[in-house]
């Protein structure tokens, strides 16, 4: 049977899954190493096994795609360069990436294709044209795009388009989520998501429901349309799923592509039994309200993990995630005993065992803690050092543990497993010699001399919504003002209000095809008036570049390492924004070598999720959503996008950390109940969060 030219791309979270994908007809497989990929919870592959893995894939007449699709910290850049060198030596066909640093690294690896990961949040044909300008050979489109939007993306010559067709959907547009990070430092943008959208949330009306959980994606019926539209690659999501699931999914799609069968969505329903979620094509057909559903199955521990593949039991506040089988990740055992004066904890990994105690704190308010039983369920969702919870033991499942203590337990598990692995690892690391040019890139340039301000200094930039402009600018004229939600008709009034402050118009971080013309017109007007715009993604970068307007980098296209800043600078950004997720040490490492003028946001109520899912029938802009960890979200509708913003402020304003330096110190006042008061008292505000500043970012 002659196959269509469209490539079928399958997930490989383990060697067993890789074999299942190839045996059932995958044209290519994508996989990650045990670091720097967006599925740290999978078993993944070692850098030592890379040549053998690639050879096995290519000997099966398939292509090998390596995922390096996370935001890189400064210390990750050298590691990424070593992995790219090893990938080049092993003959990897393509690398999926997100971080701008790869834009400078890729030119030194001409034999490897570079693909924009879906984490790059490409949502329009403008983003695909951006990839062409950047010499990126393929774009993995956002999963929220409709059939017509995908068709427009496919019309761009010279760039391949890849589309997800089966698997899990996130609440949030990929690359635009801070929920997991805000709730404990484990960032989805770094491959460590704890799936907080799958938990039960309390709505301000008093109900508790899986309001943010989405169904699974299935476009099995749409494959002929996608092929006709010019989609180059059909992608199956599932590096956290087992080999049996991968084999079934690949065979199903292979049969359709080879025109052996005409399957319907009903035929794909068994694939959803793995997660316990229904199937949807809501985004594709433009029915954005139809993507939400039950959170699915909860995780289990011990023998149940491998034996109960259809478990549907529900637990009060446990997050829901796909079961991780022993074939996908190593496991550890944990014990928490509360009978004595202290909490007695022990973790066992392989033959390595560590014991420790924690103070036992009496918690009277249930909202400030979790029962040990619920804590076990929470820990069961985490992948710690590529390991998952196997067996859990306690003498009092109802005893309440503080959330602070629970985080300490998770950190202790991580360090214990790390020590055990370091002690038992006897595999010699392969010799990887970086080229002279790549070594020079990873040494970084000197810090930009304009970056002199620290978090302790007063902000010299304010970020406001258009609706706040009159009240704020009548009283305060900071050195620079960034205004969001601006249209062409608003510009003249803003110019009149900006007497001694520089006006920057912020472009939206997420938009879709029908919004391109308005954004182009806005940029052209700004170019004519000499007003800069703030770019927050690759879609808006392309529009700004083509219209000739000057542009800065916003928090929607953040940097975590100096090479990313240099890369953005090389494609026209006049300044860059430090990632709001970063911890203090990561910010110090970054700012020491940042070659571009930079902006540090020291205060905000950050948007923790951008979703295209439509749940206006369930919430209003007065709704507040809360989870068991204390995350509280307000709701804001912006066209197709719903923004979920923290009601609690992030603030490091006034913190004495002199090694963090930036040209611009920004206070983001959007969502503020009183912008003028908060601006004037930025260093004195109480009841605030420091995000990951004091603990670092996973």
mmCIF file with all atom_site columns, N, CA, C and O in Angstrom, residues 372-408:
data_model
loop_
_atom_site.group_PDB
_atom_site.id
_atom_site.type_symbol
_atom_site.label_atom_id
_atom_site.label_alt_id
_atom_site.label_comp_id
_atom_site.label_asym_id
_atom_site.label_entity_id
_atom_site.label_seq_id
_atom_site.pdbx_PDB_ins_code
_atom_site.Cartn_x
_atom_site.Cartn_y
_atom_site.Cartn_z
_atom_site.occupancy
_atom_site.B_iso_or_equiv
_atom_site.pdbx_formal_charge
_atom_site.auth_seq_id
_atom_site.auth_comp_id
_atom_site.auth_asym_id
_atom_site.auth_atom_id
_atom_site.pdbx_PDB_model_num
ATOM 1   N N  . UNK A 1 372 ? -2.516 13.293 55.677 1.00 0.00 ? 372 UNK A N  1
ATOM 2   C CA . UNK A 1 372 ? -1.422 12.478 55.158 1.00 0.00 ? 372 UNK A CA 1
ATOM 3   C C  . UNK A 1 372 ? -1.894 11.651 53.965 1.00 0.00 ? 372 UNK A C  1
ATOM 4   O O  . UNK A 1 372 ? -1.155 11.429 53.001 1.00 0.00 ? 372 UNK A O  1
ATOM 5   N N  . UNK A 1 373 ? -3.150 11.237 53.992 1.00 0.00 ? 373 UNK A N  1
ATOM 6   C CA . UNK A 1 373 ? -3.705 10.492 52.861 1.00 0.00 ? 373 UNK A CA 1
ATOM 7   C C  . UNK A 1 373 ? -3.727 11.337 51.596 1.00 0.00 ? 373 UNK A C  1
ATOM 8   O O  . UNK A 1 373 ? -3.296 10.908 50.525 1.00 0.00 ? 373 UNK A O  1
ATOM 9   N N  . UNK A 1 374 ? -4.228 12.591 51.710 1.00 0.00 ? 374 UNK A N  1
ATOM 10  C CA . UNK A 1 374 ? -4.250 13.477 50.546 1.00 0.00 ? 374 UNK A CA 1
ATOM 11  C C  . UNK A 1 374 ? -2.832 13.873 50.133 1.00 0.00 ? 374 UNK A C  1
ATOM 12  O O  . UNK A 1 374 ? -2.541 14.060 48.952 1.00 0.00 ? 374 UNK A O  1
ATOM 13  N N  . UNK A 1 375 ? -1.948 13.995 51.139 1.00 0.00 ? 375 UNK A N  1
ATOM 14  C CA . UNK A 1 375 ? -0.554 14.307 50.825 1.00 0.00 ? 375 UNK A CA 1
ATOM 15  C C  . UNK A 1 375 ? 0.071  13.195 49.990 1.00 0.00 ? 375 UNK A C  1
ATOM 16  O O  . UNK A 1 375 ? 0.830  13.445 49.048 1.00 0.00 ? 375 UNK A O  1
ATOM 17  N N  . UNK A 1 376 ? -0.275 11.949 50.310 1.00 0.00 ? 376 UNK A N  1
ATOM 18  C CA . UNK A 1 376 ? 0.246  10.817 49.536 1.00 0.00 ? 376 UNK A CA 1
ATOM 19  C C  . UNK A 1 376 ? -0.274 10.865 48.106 1.00 0.00 ? 376 UNK A C  1
ATOM 20  O O  . UNK A 1 376 ? 0.463  10.590 47.148 1.00 0.00 ? 376 UNK A O  1
ATOM 21  N N  . UNK A 1 377 ? -1.545 11.224 47.961 1.00 0.00 ? 377 UNK A N  1
ATOM 22  C CA . UNK A 1 377 ? -2.101 11.355 46.611 1.00 0.00 ? 377 UNK A CA 1
ATOM 23  C C  . UNK A 1 377 ? -1.398 12.462 45.832 1.00 0.00 ? 377 UNK A C  1
ATOM 24  O O  . UNK A 1 377 ? -1.123 12.328 44.644 1.00 0.00 ? 377 UNK A O  1
ATOM 25  N N  . UNK A 1 378 ? -1.122 13.579 46.511 1.00 0.00 ? 378 UNK A N  1
ATOM 26  C CA . UNK A 1 378 ? -0.409 14.681 45.853 1.00 0.00 ? 378 UNK A CA 1
ATOM 27  C C  . UNK A 1 378 ? 0.985  14.250 45.434 1.00 0.00 ? 378 UNK A C  1
ATOM 28  O O  . UNK A 1 378 ? 1.413  14.471 44.297 1.00 0.00 ? 378 UNK A O  1
ATOM 29  N N  . UNK A 1 379 ? 1.699  13.606 46.348 1.00 0.00 ? 379 UNK A N  1
ATOM 30  C CA . UNK A 1 379 ? 3.044  13.126 46.020 1.00 0.00 ? 379 UNK A CA 1
ATOM 31  C C  . UNK A 1 379 ? 3.000  12.093 44.903 1.00 0.00 ? 379 UNK A C  1
ATOM 32  O O  . UNK A 1 379 ? 3.942  11.970 44.118 1.00 0.00 ? 379 UNK A O  1
ATOM 33  N N  . UNK A 1 380 ? 1.889  11.358 44.843 1.00 0.00 ? 380 UNK A N  1
ATOM 34  C CA . UNK A 1 380 ? 1.746  10.362 43.794 1.00 0.00 ? 380 UNK A CA 1
ATOM 35  C C  . UNK A 1 380 ? 1.645  10.964 42.409 1.00 0.00 ? 380 UNK A C  1
ATOM 36  O O  . UNK A 1 380 ? 1.841  10.275 41.406 1.00 0.00 ? 380 UNK A O  1
ATOM 37  N N  . UNK A 1 381 ? 1.329  12.267 42.326 1.00 0.00 ? 381 UNK A N  1
ATOM 38  C CA . UNK A 1 381 ? 1.256  12.940 41.031 1.00 0.00 ? 381 UNK A CA 1
ATOM 39  C C  . UNK A 1 381 ? 2.620  13.414 40.539 1.00 0.00 ? 381 UNK A C  1
ATOM 40  O O  . UNK A 1 381 ? 2.799  13.682 39.353 1.00 0.00 ? 381 UNK A O  1
ATOM 41  N N  . UNK A 1 382 ? 3.561  13.544 41.470 1.00 0.00 ? 382 UNK A N  1
ATOM 42  C CA . UNK A 1 382 ? 4.847  14.139 41.119 1.00 0.00 ? 382 UNK A CA 1
ATOM 43  C C  . UNK A 1 382 ? 5.803  13.107 40.532 1.00 0.00 ? 382 UNK A C  1
ATOM 44  O O  . UNK A 1 382 ? 5.764  11.932 40.860 1.00 0.00 ? 382 UNK A O  1
ATOM 45  N N  . UNK A 1 383 ? 6.640  13.589 39.655 1.00 0.00 ? 383 UNK A N  1
ATOM 46  C CA . UNK A 1 383 ? 7.793  12.811 39.217 1.00 0.00 ? 383 UNK A CA 1
ATOM 47  C C  . UNK A 1 383 ? 9.013  13.498 39.792 1.00 0.00 ? 383 UNK A C  1
ATOM 48  O O  . UNK A 1 383 ? 9.314  14.646 39.459 1.00 0.00 ? 383 UNK A O  1
ATOM 49  N N  . UNK A 1 384 ? 9.687  12.827 40.699 1.00 0.00 ? 384 UNK A N  1
ATOM 50  C CA . UNK A 1 384 ? 10.813 13.408 41.421 1.00 0.00 ? 384 UNK A CA 1
ATOM 51  C C  . UNK A 1 384 ? 12.081 12.682 41.001 1.00 0.00 ? 384 UNK A C  1
ATOM 52  O O  . UNK A 1 384 ? 12.207 11.475 41.195 1.00 0.00 ? 384 UNK A O  1
ATOM 53  N N  . UNK A 1 385 ? 12.994 13.421 40.397 1.00 0.00 ? 385 UNK A N  1
ATOM 54  C CA . UNK A 1 385 ? 14.236 12.804 39.902 1.00 0.00 ? 385 UNK A CA 1
ATOM 55  C C  . UNK A 1 385 ? 13.921 11.609 38.994 1.00 0.00 ? 385 UNK A C  1
ATOM 56  O O  . UNK A 1 385 ? 14.528 10.547 39.086 1.00 0.00 ? 385 UNK A O  1
ATOM 57  N N  . UNK A 1 386 ? 12.941 11.806 38.090 1.00 0.00 ? 386 UNK A N  1
ATOM 58  C CA . UNK A 1 386 ? 12.510 10.754 37.156 1.00 0.00 ? 386 UNK A CA 1
ATOM 59  C C  . UNK A 1 386 ? 11.985 9.503  37.872 1.00 0.00 ? 386 UNK A C  1
ATOM 60  O O  . UNK A 1 386 ? 12.051 8.397  37.335 1.00 0.00 ? 386 UNK A O  1
ATOM 61  N N  . UNK A 1 387 ? 11.469 9.668  39.070 1.00 0.00 ? 387 UNK A N  1
ATOM 62  C CA . UNK A 1 387 ? 10.944 8.549  39.846 1.00 0.00 ? 387 UNK A CA 1
ATOM 63  C C  . UNK A 1 387 ? 9.556  8.907  40.375 1.00 0.00 ? 387 UNK A C  1
ATOM 64  O O  . UNK A 1 387 ? 9.253  10.072 40.621 1.00 0.00 ? 387 UNK A O  1
ATOM 65  N N  . UNK A 1 388 ? 8.720  7.877  40.564 1.00 0.00 ? 388 UNK A N  1
ATOM 66  C CA . UNK A 1 388 ? 7.374  8.091  41.077 1.00 0.00 ? 388 UNK A CA 1
ATOM 67  C C  . UNK A 1 388 ? 7.136  7.246  42.327 1.00 0.00 ? 388 UNK A C  1
ATOM 68  O O  . UNK A 1 388 ? 7.840  6.261  42.580 1.00 0.00 ? 388 UNK A O  1
ATOM 69  N N  . UNK A 1 389 ? 6.148  7.649  43.106 1.00 0.00 ? 389 UNK A N  1
ATOM 70  C CA . UNK A 1 389 ? 5.822  6.969  44.347 1.00 0.00 ? 389 UNK A CA 1
ATOM 71  C C  . UNK A 1 389 ? 5.249  5.585  44.062 1.00 0.00 ? 389 UNK A C  1
ATOM 72  O O  . UNK A 1 389 ? 4.311  5.436  43.291 1.00 0.00 ? 389 UNK A O  1
ATOM 73  N N  . UNK A 1 390 ? 5.820  4.560  44.717 1.00 0.00 ? 390 UNK A N  1
ATOM 74  C CA . UNK A 1 390 ? 5.364  3.182  44.538 1.00 0.00 ? 390 UNK A CA 1
ATOM 75  C C  . UNK A 1 390 ? 4.515  2.740  45.721 1.00 0.00 ? 390 UNK A C  1
ATOM 76  O O  . UNK A 1 390 ? 3.326  2.495  45.587 1.00 0.00 ? 390 UNK A O  1
ATOM 77  N N  . UNK A 1 391 ? 5.113  2.670  46.902 1.00 0.00 ? 391 UNK A N  1
ATOM 78  C CA . UNK A 1 391 ? 4.390  2.243  48.099 1.00 0.00 ? 391 UNK A CA 1
ATOM 79  C C  . UNK A 1 391 ? 4.452  3.339  49.155 1.00 0.00 ? 391 UNK A C  1
ATOM 80  O O  . UNK A 1 391 ? 5.490  3.977  49.345 1.00 0.00 ? 391 UNK A O  1
ATOM 81  N N  . UNK A 1 392 ? 3.333  3.548  49.822 1.00 0.00 ? 392 UNK A N  1
ATOM 82  C CA . UNK A 1 392 ? 3.255  4.566  50.863 1.00 0.00 ? 392 UNK A CA 1
ATOM 83  C C  . UNK A 1 392 ? 2.711  3.943  52.136 1.00 0.00 ? 392 UNK A C  1
ATOM 84  O O  . UNK A 1 392 ? 1.732  3.194  52.104 1.00 0.00 ? 392 UNK A O  1
ATOM 85  N N  . UNK A 1 393 ? 3.340  4.286  53.271 1.00 0.00 ? 393 UNK A N  1
ATOM 86  C CA . UNK A 1 393 ? 2.941  3.737  54.566 1.00 0.00 ? 393 UNK A CA 1
ATOM 87  C C  . UNK A 1 393 ? 2.742  4.864  55.571 1.00 0.00 ? 393 UNK A C  1
ATOM 88  O O  . UNK A 1 393 ? 3.547  5.800  55.627 1.00 0.00 ? 393 UNK A O  1
ATOM 89  N N  . UNK A 1 394 ? 1.660  4.772  56.350 1.00 0.00 ? 394 UNK A N  1
ATOM 90  C CA . UNK A 1 394 ? 1.440  5.731  57.420 1.00 0.00 ? 394 UNK A CA 1
ATOM 91  C C  . UNK A 1 394 ? 0.642  5.063  58.528 1.00 0.00 ? 394 UNK A C  1
ATOM 92  O O  . UNK A 1 394 ? -0.068 4.073  58.286 1.00 0.00 ? 394 UNK A O  1
ATOM 93  N N  . UNK A 1 395 ? 0.746  5.621  59.729 1.00 0.00 ? 395 UNK A N  1
ATOM 94  C CA . UNK A 1 395 ? -0.016 5.084  60.852 1.00 0.00 ? 395 UNK A CA 1
ATOM 95  C C  . UNK A 1 395 ? -1.280 5.898  61.125 1.00 0.00 ? 395 UNK A C  1
ATOM 96  O O  . UNK A 1 395 ? -2.129 5.508  61.912 1.00 0.00 ? 395 UNK A O  1
ATOM 97  N N  . UNK A 1 396 ? -1.407 7.066  60.456 1.00 0.00 ? 396 UNK A N  1
ATOM 98  C CA . UNK A 1 396 ? -2.567 7.924  60.702 1.00 0.00 ? 396 UNK A CA 1
ATOM 99  C C  . UNK A 1 396 ? -2.879 8.718  59.434 1.00 0.00 ? 396 UNK A C  1
ATOM 100 O O  . UNK A 1 396 ? -2.417 9.843  59.263 1.00 0.00 ? 396 UNK A O  1
ATOM 101 N N  . UNK A 1 397 ? -3.667 8.162  58.531 1.00 0.00 ? 397 UNK A N  1
ATOM 102 C CA . UNK A 1 397 ? -3.925 8.828  57.250 1.00 0.00 ? 397 UNK A CA 1
ATOM 103 C C  . UNK A 1 397 ? -4.673 10.146 57.377 1.00 0.00 ? 397 UNK A C  1
ATOM 104 O O  . UNK A 1 397 ? -4.643 10.959 56.453 1.00 0.00 ? 397 UNK A O  1
ATOM 105 N N  . UNK A 1 398 ? -5.342 10.394 58.515 1.00 0.00 ? 398 UNK A N  1
ATOM 106 C CA . UNK A 1 398 ? -6.118 11.621 58.676 1.00 0.00 ? 398 UNK A CA 1
ATOM 107 C C  . UNK A 1 398 ? -5.338 12.756 59.332 1.00 0.00 ? 398 UNK A C  1
ATOM 108 O O  . UNK A 1 398 ? -5.847 13.876 59.449 1.00 0.00 ? 398 UNK A O  1
ATOM 109 N N  . UNK A 1 399 ? -4.113 12.479 59.770 1.00 0.00 ? 399 UNK A N  1
ATOM 110 C CA . UNK A 1 399 ? -3.316 13.512 60.431 1.00 0.00 ? 399 UNK A CA 1
ATOM 111 C C  . UNK A 1 399 ? -2.995 14.627 59.439 1.00 0.00 ? 399 UNK A C  1
ATOM 112 O O  . UNK A 1 399 ? -2.576 14.376 58.305 1.00 0.00 ? 399 UNK A O  1
ATOM 113 N N  . UNK A 1 400 ? -3.200 15.901 59.861 1.00 0.00 ? 400 UNK A N  1
ATOM 114 C CA . UNK A 1 400 ? -2.975 17.034 58.968 1.00 0.00 ? 400 UNK A CA 1
ATOM 115 C C  . UNK A 1 400 ? -1.507 17.446 58.957 1.00 0.00 ? 400 UNK A C  1
ATOM 116 O O  . UNK A 1 400 ? -0.886 17.637 60.007 1.00 0.00 ? 400 UNK A O  1
ATOM 117 N N  . UNK A 1 401 ? -0.979 17.608 57.754 1.00 0.00 ? 401 UNK A N  1
ATOM 118 C CA . UNK A 1 401 ? 0.403  18.033 57.542 1.00 0.00 ? 401 UNK A CA 1
ATOM 119 C C  . UNK A 1 401 ? 0.387  19.406 56.885 1.00 0.00 ? 401 UNK A C  1
ATOM 120 O O  . UNK A 1 401 ? -0.400 19.657 55.972 1.00 0.00 ? 401 UNK A O  1
ATOM 121 N N  . UNK A 1 402 ? 1.236  20.313 57.360 1.00 0.00 ? 402 UNK A N  1
ATOM 122 C CA . UNK A 1 402 ? 1.284  21.641 56.748 1.00 0.00 ? 402 UNK A CA 1
ATOM 123 C C  . UNK A 1 402 ? 1.840  21.548 55.333 1.00 0.00 ? 402 UNK A C  1
ATOM 124 O O  . UNK A 1 402 ? 2.607  20.643 55.001 1.00 0.00 ? 402 UNK A O  1
ATOM 125 N N  . UNK A 1 403 ? 1.434  22.493 54.494 1.00 0.00 ? 403 UNK A N  1
ATOM 126 C CA . UNK A 1 403 ? 1.921  22.503 53.115 1.00 0.00 ? 403 UNK A CA 1
ATOM 127 C C  . UNK A 1 403 ? 3.422  22.774 53.067 1.00 0.00 ? 403 UNK A C  1
ATOM 128 O O  . UNK A 1 403 ? 4.129  22.269 52.193 1.00 0.00 ? 403 UNK A O  1
ATOM 129 N N  . UNK A 1 404 ? 3.921  23.548 54.011 1.00 0.00 ? 404 UNK A N  1
ATOM 130 C CA . UNK A 1 404 ? 5.356  23.811 54.082 1.00 0.00 ? 404 UNK A CA 1
ATOM 131 C C  . UNK A 1 404 ? 6.114  22.520 54.368 1.00 0.00 ? 404 UNK A C  1
ATOM 132 O O  . UNK A 1 404 ? 7.150  22.230 53.750 1.00 0.00 ? 404 UNK A O  1
ATOM 133 N N  . UNK A 1 405 ? 5.583  21.715 55.309 1.00 0.00 ? 405 UNK A N  1
ATOM 134 C CA . UNK A 1 405 ? 6.219  20.440 55.632 1.00 0.00 ? 405 UNK A CA 1
ATOM 135 C C  . UNK A 1 405 ? 6.178  19.495 54.438 1.00 0.00 ? 405 UNK A C  1
ATOM 136 O O  . UNK A 1 405 ? 7.135  18.762 54.164 1.00 0.00 ? 405 UNK A O  1
ATOM 137 N N  . UNK A 1 406 ? 5.075  19.527 53.723 1.00 0.00 ? 406 UNK A N  1
ATOM 138 C CA . UNK A 1 406 ? 4.936  18.648 52.564 1.00 0.00 ? 406 UNK A CA 1
ATOM 139 C C  . UNK A 1 406 ? 5.949  19.005 51.482 1.00 0.00 ? 406 UNK A C  1
ATOM 140 O O  . UNK A 1 406 ? 6.552  18.123 50.856 1.00 0.00 ? 406 UNK A O  1
ATOM 141 N N  . UNK A 1 407 ? 6.164  20.304 51.267 1.00 0.00 ? 407 UNK A N  1
ATOM 142 C CA . UNK A 1 407 ? 7.180  20.719 50.300 1.00 0.00 ? 407 UNK A CA 1
ATOM 143 C C  . UNK A 1 407 ? 8.572  20.276 50.745 1.00 0.00 ? 407 UNK A C  1
ATOM 144 O O  . UNK A 1 407 ? 9.403  19.881 49.927 1.00 0.00 ? 407 UNK A O  1
ATOM 145 N N  . UNK A 1 408 ? 8.823  20.332 52.058 1.00 0.00 ? 408 UNK A N  1
ATOM 146 C CA . UNK A 1 408 ? 10.122 19.876 52.565 1.00 0.00 ? 408 UNK A CA 1
ATOM 147 C C  . UNK A 1 408 ? 10.305 18.380 52.340 1.00 0.00 ? 408 UNK A C  1
ATOM 148 O O  . UNK A 1 408 ? 11.401 17.910 52.030 1.00 0.00 ? 408 UNK A O  1
#
